[in-house]
Coordinates of N, CA, C and O in Angstrom, one line a residue:
M1 N -12.2 -1.5 -18.5 CA -13.6 -1.2 -18.6 C -13.8 0.1 -17.9 O -13.4 0.4 -16.9
N2 N -14.6 1.0 -18.6 CA -14.9 2.3 -18.0 C -16.4 2.4 -18.1 O -17.1 1.9 -19.0
A3 N -17.0 3.0 -17.1 CA -18.4 3.3 -17.0 C -18.6 4.6 -16.3 O -17.7 5.1 -15.7
T4 N -19.8 5.1 -16.5 CA -20.1 6.4 -15.8 C -21.1 6.1 -14.7 O -22.1 5.5 -15.0
A5 N -20.8 6.6 -13.5 CA -21.7 6.4 -12.4 C -22.8 7.4 -12.5 O -22.8 8.4 -13.2
T6 N -23.8 7.2 -11.7 CA -25.0 8.0 -11.8 C -24.8 9.5 -11.5 O -25.5 10.3 -11.9
S7 N -23.8 9.8 -10.7 CA -23.5 11.2 -10.3 C -22.7 11.9 -11.3 O -22.4 13.1 -11.2
G8 N -22.2 11.2 -12.4 CA -21.5 11.8 -13.4 C -20.0 11.7 -13.3 O -19.2 12.0 -14.2
F9 N -19.5 11.2 -12.1 CA -18.1 11.0 -12.0 C -17.7 9.7 -12.7 O -18.5 8.8 -12.9
D10 N -16.4 9.6 -13.1 CA -15.9 8.5 -13.8 C -15.8 7.3 -12.9 O -15.3 7.4 -11.8
L11 N -16.3 6.2 -13.3 CA -16.1 4.9 -12.6 C -15.3 4.0 -13.5 O -15.7 3.8 -14.6
S12 N -14.2 3.5 -13.0 CA -13.4 2.6 -13.8 C -12.9 1.4 -13.1 O -12.9 1.4 -11.8
L13 N -12.6 0.4 -13.8 CA -12.0 -0.9 -13.2 C -10.7 -1.1 -13.8 O -10.5 -1.0 -15.0
T14 N -9.7 -1.4 -13.0 CA -8.4 -1.8 -13.4 C -7.9 -3.0 -12.7 O -8.3 -3.3 -11.6
Q15 N -7.1 -3.8 -13.4 CA -6.5 -5.0 -12.7 C -5.5 -4.5 -11.7 O -4.7 -3.7 -11.9
G16 N -5.7 -5.1 -10.5 CA -4.8 -4.7 -9.4 C -3.7 -5.6 -9.2 O -3.6 -6.7 -9.9
N17 N -2.8 -5.2 -8.3 CA -1.6 -6.1 -8.0 C -1.2 -5.8 -6.5 O -1.9 -5.1 -5.8
S18 N -0.1 -6.3 -6.1 CA 0.3 -6.1 -4.7 C 0.4 -4.7 -4.3 O 0.3 -4.4 -3.1
A19 N 0.7 -3.8 -5.2 CA 0.8 -2.3 -4.9 C -0.6 -1.8 -4.4 O -0.6 -0.7 -3.8
D20 N -1.7 -2.5 -4.7 CA -3.0 -2.0 -4.3 C -3.5 -2.6 -3.0 O -4.6 -2.3 -2.6
L21 N -2.7 -3.4 -2.4 CA -3.1 -4.1 -1.1 C -3.5 -3.1 0.0 O -4.4 -3.4 0.7
D22 N -2.8 -2.0 0.1 CA -3.1 -1.1 1.2 C -4.6 -0.6 1.0 O -5.4 -0.5 1.9
S23 N -4.9 -0.2 -0.3 CA -6.2 0.3 -0.6 C -7.3 -0.8 -0.4 O -8.4 -0.6 0.1
V24 N -6.9 -2.1 -0.8 CA -7.8 -3.2 -0.6 C -8.2 -3.4 0.9 O -9.3 -3.5 1.3
V25 N -7.1 -3.4 1.7 CA -7.4 -3.6 3.1 C -8.2 -2.4 3.7 O -9.1 -2.6 4.6
E26 N -7.9 -1.2 3.3 CA -8.7 -0.1 3.8 C -10.1 -0.2 3.4 O -11.0 0.0 4.2
I27 N -10.4 -0.6 2.2 CA -11.8 -0.8 1.7 C -12.4 -1.9 2.5 O -13.6 -1.8 3.0
M28 N -11.7 -3.0 2.7 CA -12.3 -4.2 3.5 C -12.6 -3.8 4.9 O -13.6 -4.1 5.4
D29 N -11.7 -3.1 5.5 CA -11.9 -2.6 6.9 C -13.1 -1.8 7.1 O -13.8 -1.8 8.1
S30 N -13.4 -0.9 6.1 CA -14.5 -0.1 6.2 C -15.8 -0.8 5.7 O -16.9 -0.5 6.2
A31 N -15.7 -1.8 4.9 CA -16.9 -2.4 4.3 C -17.4 -3.6 5.2 O -18.6 -3.8 5.2
F32 N -16.5 -4.3 5.8 CA -16.9 -5.5 6.6 C -16.9 -5.2 8.1 O -15.8 -4.8 8.6
D33 N -18.0 -5.3 8.7 CA -18.1 -5.1 10.2 C -17.4 -6.2 10.9 O -17.5 -7.4 10.7
D34 N -16.6 -5.8 11.9 CA -15.8 -6.7 12.7 C -16.6 -7.8 13.4 O -16.2 -8.9 13.6
R35 N -17.9 -7.5 13.7 CA -18.7 -8.5 14.4 C -19.0 -9.7 13.6 O -19.5 -10.7 14.1
F36 N -18.8 -9.7 12.2 CA -19.1 -10.8 11.4 C -17.9 -11.7 11.0 O -18.1 -12.8 10.5
G37 N -16.7 -11.2 11.0 CA -15.5 -12.0 10.7 C -15.4 -12.3 9.2 O -14.8 -13.3 8.8
E38 N -15.8 -11.4 8.3 CA -15.8 -11.7 6.9 C -14.5 -11.2 6.2 O -14.1 -11.7 5.2
A39 N -13.8 -10.2 6.8 CA -12.6 -9.6 6.1 C -11.4 -10.5 6.2 O -11.3 -11.3 7.1
W40 N -10.6 -10.5 5.2 CA -9.3 -11.2 5.2 C -8.3 -10.2 5.7 O -8.4 -9.0 5.7
T41 N -7.2 -10.8 6.1 CA -6.0 -10.0 6.5 C -5.2 -9.6 5.3 O -5.3 -10.2 4.2
R42 N -4.3 -8.6 5.5 CA -3.4 -8.2 4.4 C -2.6 -9.4 4.0 O -2.3 -9.6 2.8
S43 N -2.1 -10.2 4.9 CA -1.2 -11.3 4.6 C -2.0 -12.4 3.8 O -1.4 -13.0 2.9
Q44 N -3.2 -12.6 4.1 CA -4.0 -13.6 3.4 C -4.2 -13.1 1.9 O -4.0 -13.9 1.0
C45 N -4.5 -11.8 1.7 CA -4.6 -11.3 0.4 C -3.2 -11.4 -0.4 O -3.2 -11.8 -1.5
A46 N -2.2 -11.0 0.3 CA -0.9 -11.0 -0.3 C -0.4 -12.4 -0.7 O 0.2 -12.7 -1.7
G47 N -0.8 -13.4 0.2 CA -0.5 -14.8 -0.1 C -1.2 -15.4 -1.3 O -0.6 -16.2 -2.0
I48 N -2.4 -15.0 -1.5 CA -3.2 -15.6 -2.6 C -3.0 -14.9 -3.9 O -3.1 -15.5 -5.0
L49 N -2.6 -13.7 -3.9 CA -2.5 -12.8 -5.1 C -1.6 -13.4 -6.1 O -1.9 -13.4 -7.3
P50 N -0.4 -13.9 -5.8 CA 0.5 -14.5 -6.8 C 0.1 -15.9 -7.3 O 0.8 -16.4 -8.2
M51 N -0.9 -16.5 -6.8 CA -1.2 -17.8 -7.2 C -1.8 -17.9 -8.6 O -2.5 -16.9 -9.0
P52 N -1.6 -19.0 -9.3 CA -2.2 -19.1 -10.7 C -3.7 -18.9 -10.6 O -4.4 -19.5 -9.8
G53 N -4.2 -18.2 -11.6 CA -5.7 -18.1 -11.8 C -6.3 -17.0 -10.9 O -7.5 -16.8 -10.9
V54 N -5.6 -16.3 -10.0 CA -6.1 -15.3 -9.1 C -6.0 -14.0 -9.8 O -5.0 -13.6 -10.4
K55 N -7.1 -13.2 -9.6 CA -7.2 -11.9 -10.3 C -7.8 -10.9 -9.3 O -8.8 -11.2 -8.7
L56 N -7.2 -9.7 -9.1 CA -7.7 -8.6 -8.3 C -8.1 -7.5 -9.3 O -7.4 -7.1 -10.1
M57 N -9.4 -7.0 -9.1 CA -9.9 -5.9 -9.8 C -10.2 -4.8 -8.8 O -10.8 -5.0 -7.8
V58 N -9.7 -3.6 -9.2 CA -10.0 -2.4 -8.3 C -10.9 -1.4 -9.0 O -10.6 -1.0 -10.2
A59 N -11.9 -1.0 -8.4 CA -12.9 0.0 -8.9 C -12.4 1.3 -8.4 O -12.1 1.5 -7.2
R60 N -12.4 2.3 -9.2 CA -12.0 3.7 -8.9 C -13.2 4.6 -9.2 O -13.6 4.6 -10.3
F61 N -13.6 5.3 -8.2 CA -14.7 6.3 -8.4 C -14.0 7.7 -8.2 O -13.4 8.0 -7.2
A62 N -14.1 8.5 -9.3 CA -13.5 9.8 -9.4 C -12.0 9.6 -9.1 O -11.4 10.5 -8.4
G63 N -11.4 8.6 -9.5 CA -9.9 8.3 -9.4 C -9.5 7.7 -8.1 O -8.3 7.3 -8.0
R64 N -10.4 7.5 -7.1 CA -10.1 7.0 -5.8 C -10.5 5.6 -5.7 O -11.6 5.2 -6.1
P65 N -9.7 4.7 -5.2 CA -10.1 3.3 -4.9 C -11.4 3.3 -4.1 O -11.5 3.9 -3.0
S66 N -12.4 2.6 -4.6 CA -13.7 2.6 -3.9 C -14.3 1.2 -3.7 O -15.3 1.0 -3.0
G67 N -13.7 0.2 -4.4 CA -14.2 -1.2 -4.3 C -13.2 -2.1 -4.9 O -12.3 -1.7 -5.6
F68 N -13.4 -3.4 -4.7 CA -12.5 -4.4 -5.4 C -13.2 -5.7 -5.4 O -14.1 -6.0 -4.6
S69 N -12.7 -6.6 -6.2 CA -13.1 -8.0 -6.2 C -11.8 -8.8 -6.3 O -10.8 -8.4 -7.0
L70 N -11.8 -10.0 -5.7 CA -10.7 -10.9 -5.8 C -11.3 -12.3 -6.2 O -12.3 -12.7 -5.5
H71 N -10.9 -12.9 -7.2 CA -11.4 -14.1 -7.7 C -10.4 -15.0 -8.2 O -9.2 -14.6 -8.5
R72 N -10.7 -16.3 -8.3 CA -9.7 -17.3 -8.9 C -10.5 -18.2 -9.8 O -11.6 -18.5 -9.6
T73 N -9.7 -18.6 -10.8 CA -10.3 -19.6 -11.8 C -9.4 -20.8 -11.8 O -8.2 -20.7 -11.8
I74 N -10.0 -22.0 -11.7 CA -9.3 -23.3 -11.7 C -10.1 -24.2 -12.6 O -11.3 -24.4 -12.4
A75 N -9.4 -24.6 -13.7 CA -10.0 -25.4 -14.7 C -11.3 -24.7 -15.3 O -11.2 -23.6 -15.8
D76 N -12.5 -25.3 -15.2 CA -13.7 -24.7 -15.8 C -14.6 -24.1 -14.7 O -15.8 -24.0 -14.9
E77 N -14.0 -23.8 -13.5 CA -14.8 -23.2 -12.5 C -14.1 -22.0 -11.9 O -12.9 -21.9 -12.0
A78 N -14.9 -21.0 -11.5 CA -14.3 -19.8 -10.9 C -15.0 -19.5 -9.6 O -16.2 -19.8 -9.4
E79 N -14.3 -18.9 -8.7 CA -14.9 -18.5 -7.4 C -14.6 -17.1 -7.1 O -13.5 -16.6 -7.2
L80 N -15.6 -16.4 -6.7 CA -15.5 -15.0 -6.2 C -15.1 -15.1 -4.7 O -15.9 -15.5 -3.9
L81 N -13.9 -14.7 -4.4 CA -13.4 -14.8 -3.1 C -13.8 -13.7 -2.2 O -14.1 -13.9 -1.0
L82 N -13.7 -12.5 -2.7 CA -14.1 -11.3 -2.0 C -14.6 -10.2 -3.0 O -14.2 -10.1 -4.1
L83 N -15.6 -9.5 -2.5 CA -16.1 -8.3 -3.2 C -16.5 -7.3 -2.1 O -17.2 -7.7 -1.2
A84 N -16.0 -6.1 -2.2 CA -16.3 -5.1 -1.2 C -16.3 -3.7 -1.9 O -15.5 -3.4 -2.8
V85 N -17.2 -2.9 -1.3 CA -17.3 -1.5 -1.8 C -17.3 -0.6 -0.5 O -18.0 -0.9 0.5
S86 N -16.5 0.4 -0.5 CA -16.5 1.4 0.6 C -17.9 1.9 0.9 O -18.6 2.2 0.0
P87 N -18.3 2.0 2.2 CA -19.6 2.4 2.5 C -20.0 3.8 1.8 O -21.1 3.9 1.4
E88 N -19.0 4.7 1.8 CA -19.4 6.0 1.2 C -19.6 6.0 -0.3 O -20.0 6.9 -0.9
H89 N -19.2 4.8 -1.0 CA -19.4 4.7 -2.4 C -20.5 3.7 -2.8 O -20.6 3.4 -4.0
R90 N -21.2 3.2 -1.8 CA -22.3 2.2 -2.1 C -23.5 2.9 -2.8 O -23.6 4.1 -2.8
R91 N -24.2 2.0 -3.5 CA -25.5 2.4 -4.2 C -25.2 3.3 -5.4 O -26.0 4.1 -5.8
R92 N -24.0 3.0 -6.0 CA -23.6 3.7 -7.3 C -23.3 2.7 -8.4 O -22.7 3.1 -9.4
G93 N -23.6 1.5 -8.2 CA -23.4 0.4 -9.2 C -22.0 -0.2 -9.2 O -21.7 -1.0 -10.1
I94 N -21.2 0.1 -8.2 CA -19.8 -0.4 -8.2 C -19.8 -1.9 -7.9 O -19.1 -2.6 -8.6
G95 N -20.6 -2.3 -7.0 CA -20.7 -3.8 -6.7 C -21.1 -4.6 -7.9 O -20.6 -5.6 -8.2
R96 N -22.2 -4.1 -8.5 CA -22.7 -4.7 -9.8 C -21.6 -4.7 -10.9 O -21.5 -5.7 -11.6
M97 N -20.9 -3.7 -11.0 CA -19.9 -3.6 -12.0 C -18.8 -4.6 -11.7 O -18.3 -5.3 -12.7
L98 N -18.4 -4.7 -10.5 CA -17.3 -5.7 -10.1 C -17.8 -7.1 -10.3 O -17.1 -8.0 -10.9
L99 N -19.1 -7.4 -10.0 CA -19.7 -8.7 -10.2 C -19.8 -9.0 -11.7 O -19.4 -10.1 -12.1
G100 N -20.2 -8.0 -12.5 CA -20.3 -8.2 -13.9 C -19.0 -8.5 -14.5 O -18.9 -9.4 -15.4
D101 N -18.0 -7.8 -14.1 CA -16.6 -8.1 -14.6 C -16.2 -9.5 -14.3 O -15.6 -10.2 -15.1
F102 N -16.4 -10.0 -13.0 CA -16.1 -11.3 -12.7 C -16.8 -12.3 -13.6 O -16.2 -13.3 -14.1
L103 N -18.1 -12.1 -13.8 CA -18.8 -13.0 -14.7 C -18.3 -13.0 -16.1 O -18.2 -14.0 -16.8
D104 N -18.1 -11.8 -16.6 CA -17.6 -11.6 -18.0 C -16.2 -12.3 -18.2 O -15.9 -13.0 -19.1
N105 N -15.3 -12.1 -17.2 CA -14.0 -12.7 -17.2 C -14.1 -14.2 -17.2 O -13.4 -14.9 -17.9
S106 N -15.0 -14.7 -16.4 CA -15.1 -16.1 -16.3 C -15.6 -16.7 -17.6 O -15.1 -17.8 -18.0
R107 N -16.6 -16.1 -18.2 CA -17.1 -16.5 -19.5 C -15.9 -16.6 -20.6 O -15.8 -17.6 -21.3
K108 N -15.1 -15.5 -20.6 CA -14.0 -15.4 -21.6 C -13.0 -16.6 -21.4 O -12.4 -17.0 -22.3
L109 N -12.9 -17.0 -20.1 CA -12.0 -18.1 -19.8 C -12.6 -19.5 -20.0 O -11.9 -20.5 -19.7
G110 N -13.8 -19.5 -20.5 CA -14.5 -20.8 -20.7 C -15.0 -21.5 -19.5 O -15.3 -22.7 -19.5
V111 N -15.2 -20.7 -18.4 CA -15.8 -21.3 -17.2 C -17.2 -21.7 -17.4 O -18.0 -20.9 -18.0
G112 N -17.6 -22.8 -16.8 CA -19.0 -23.3 -16.9 C -19.8 -22.9 -15.7 O -21.0 -22.8 -15.8
R113 N -19.2 -22.8 -14.6 CA -19.9 -22.5 -13.3 C -19.1 -21.6 -12.4 O -17.9 -21.8 -12.4
V114 N -19.8 -20.7 -11.8 CA -19.1 -19.8 -10.8 C -19.7 -20.0 -9.4 O -20.9 -20.4 -9.3
H115 N -18.9 -19.8 -8.4 CA -19.3 -20.0 -7.0 C -19.0 -18.7 -6.2 O -18.0 -18.0 -6.5
L116 N -19.6 -18.6 -5.0 CA -19.2 -17.7 -4.0 C -19.8 -18.1 -2.7 O -20.7 -18.9 -2.7
E117 N -19.2 -17.6 -1.6 CA -19.8 -17.7 -0.3 C -20.0 -16.3 0.3 O -19.2 -15.4 0.1
V118 N -21.1 -16.2 1.0 CA -21.5 -14.9 1.6 C -22.2 -15.2 2.9 O -22.9 -16.2 3.1
R119 N -22.0 -14.3 3.8 CA -22.6 -14.5 5.2 C -24.1 -14.3 5.0 O -24.6 -13.4 4.4
E120 N -24.8 -15.2 5.7 CA -26.3 -15.1 5.7 C -26.6 -13.8 6.3 O -26.1 -13.4 7.3
G121 N -27.5 -13.0 5.7 CA -27.9 -11.7 6.2 C -27.1 -10.6 5.6 O -27.5 -9.4 5.8
N122 N -26.1 -10.9 4.8 CA -25.3 -9.8 4.1 C -26.2 -9.2 3.0 O -26.8 -10.0 2.2
P123 N -26.4 -7.9 3.0 CA -27.3 -7.3 2.0 C -26.8 -7.7 0.5 O -27.7 -7.6 -0.4
A124 N -25.6 -8.0 0.3 CA -25.1 -8.4 -1.0 C -25.8 -9.6 -1.6 O -25.8 -9.9 -2.8
V125 N -26.4 -10.4 -0.7 CA -27.1 -11.6 -1.2 C -28.2 -11.2 -2.2 O -28.4 -11.9 -3.2
I126 N -28.8 -10.1 -2.0 CA -29.8 -9.6 -3.0 C -29.2 -9.4 -4.4 O -29.8 -9.8 -5.4
M127 N -28.0 -8.8 -4.4 CA -27.4 -8.5 -5.7 C -27.0 -9.8 -6.3 O -27.2 -10.0 -7.5
Y128 N -26.4 -10.8 -5.6 CA -26.0 -12.1 -6.1 C -27.3 -12.8 -6.7 O -27.2 -13.4 -7.8
R129 N -28.3 -12.8 -5.9 CA -29.5 -13.5 -6.4 C -30.1 -12.9 -7.7 O -30.5 -13.6 -8.6
S130 N -30.1 -11.6 -7.7 CA -30.6 -10.9 -8.9 C -29.7 -11.1 -10.1 O -30.1 -11.0 -11.3
A131 N -28.4 -11.5 -9.9 CA -27.5 -11.9 -11.0 C -27.6 -13.3 -11.4 O -26.7 -13.8 -12.2
G132 N -28.5 -14.1 -10.8 CA -28.7 -15.4 -11.2 C -28.1 -16.5 -10.3 O -28.2 -17.7 -10.6
F133 N -27.5 -16.1 -9.2 CA -27.0 -17.1 -8.3 C -28.1 -17.7 -7.5 O -29.0 -17.1 -7.1
A134 N -27.9 -19.0 -7.2 CA -28.9 -19.8 -6.4 C -28.2 -20.4 -5.3 O -27.0 -20.8 -5.3
L135 N -28.9 -20.6 -4.2 CA -28.4 -21.3 -3.0 C -28.1 -22.8 -3.3 O -29.0 -23.5 -3.8
V136 N -26.9 -23.2 -3.0 CA -26.5 -24.6 -3.2 C -26.0 -25.3 -2.0 O -25.8 -26.5 -1.9
G137 N -25.8 -24.5 -0.9 CA -25.3 -25.1 0.3 C -25.2 -24.0 1.4 O -25.4 -22.8 1.2
R138 N -24.9 -24.5 2.6 CA -24.8 -23.7 3.8 C -23.6 -24.3 4.6 O -23.6 -25.5 4.8
R139 N -22.8 -23.4 5.1 CA -21.7 -23.8 6.1 C -22.1 -23.2 7.4 O -22.0 -22.0 7.6
R140 N -22.5 -24.0 8.3 CA -22.9 -23.5 9.6 C -21.7 -23.0 10.4 O -20.6 -23.5 10.4
K141 N -21.9 -21.8 11.0 CA -20.9 -21.2 11.9 C -19.6 -21.0 11.2 O -18.5 -21.1 11.8
Y142 N -19.6 -20.7 9.9 CA -18.4 -20.5 9.1 C -17.6 -19.2 9.5 O -16.4 -19.2 9.6
Y143 N -18.4 -18.1 9.7 CA -17.7 -16.9 10.0 C -17.7 -16.7 11.5 O -18.8 -17.0 12.2
R144 N -16.6 -16.3 12.1 CA -16.5 -16.0 13.5 C -16.1 -14.6 13.7 O -15.0 -14.2 13.3
G145 N -17.0 -13.9 14.3 CA -16.8 -12.4 14.5 C -15.7 -12.2 15.6 O -15.4 -13.0 16.4
R146 N -15.2 -11.0 15.6 CA -14.2 -10.5 16.5 C -14.7 -10.6 18.0 O -14.0 -10.9 18.9
F147 N -16.0 -10.5 18.2 CA -16.6 -10.5 19.5 C -17.2 -11.8 19.9 O -18.1 -11.8 20.8
G148 N -16.9 -12.9 19.1 CA -17.4 -14.2 19.5 C -18.6 -14.7 18.8 O -19.0 -15.8 18.9
G149 N -19.3 -13.9 17.9 CA -20.4 -14.4 17.2 C -20.0 -15.4 16.1 O -18.9 -15.3 15.6
E150 N -21.0 -16.3 15.8 CA -20.8 -17.2 14.8 C -21.9 -17.1 13.8 O -23.1 -17.0 14.2
F151 N -21.6 -17.1 12.5 CA -22.6 -16.8 11.4 C -22.4 -17.8 10.3 O -21.3 -18.2 9.9
D152 N -23.5 -18.3 9.7 CA -23.5 -19.2 8.6 C -23.1 -18.5 7.3 O -23.4 -17.3 7.1
A153 N -22.4 -19.3 6.5 CA -22.1 -18.9 5.1 C -23.1 -19.6 4.2 O -23.3 -20.8 4.3
L154 N -23.6 -18.8 3.2 CA -24.4 -19.4 2.2 C -23.5 -19.6 1.0 O -22.7 -18.7 0.6
T155 N -23.5 -20.8 0.4 CA -22.8 -21.1 -0.8 C -23.8 -20.9 -2.0 O -24.8 -21.5 -2.0
L156 N -23.4 -20.0 -2.9 CA -24.2 -19.7 -4.1 C -23.5 -20.0 -5.3 O -22.2 -20.0 -5.4
S157 N -24.2 -20.4 -6.4 CA -23.6 -20.8 -7.6 C -24.5 -20.5 -8.8 O -25.7 -20.3 -8.6
R158 N -23.9 -20.4 -9.9 CA -24.7 -20.3 -11.2 C -23.9 -20.8 -12.3 O -22.7 -20.8 -12.4
E159 N -24.6 -21.2 -13.3 CA -24.0 -21.7 -14.6 C -23.8 -20.4 -15.4 O -24.5 -19.4 -15.3
L160 N -22.8 -20.5 -16.3 CA -22.6 -19.4 -17.3 C -23.0 -19.7 -18.7 O -23.2 -20.8 -19.0

């Protein structure tokens, strides 16, 4: 999938693999604040990547990794595990493009319902809600920040 970002630079999505993990971790470290505990470790990403139904997509802005999504499909359901955009590349449609790719891929696989979890207060909630996701649950104190904070996770879902 290729698209053009608002500034005229090429924005593209490619399927990622283990060779992209350094870029993924770099994006995650810049995108997720330590105080919330949302980021995964490199070993967590490396461990899930080879599992059946798992797909990594990497967004490149002007040829440079700028965002990614990690999701998995099991039977007729799919879960968005991670979605992150580097702070310097935000507000250019990259997050929406990654989310749209996840939804399109899920439809093509015959998925009937998609899920995700997001920290309460994360600005991405607005994007997910505008894409048709609705609140279906809450996990109290799910995220544990580096400095001891505890934060609820919102479980969002939508039909395809």
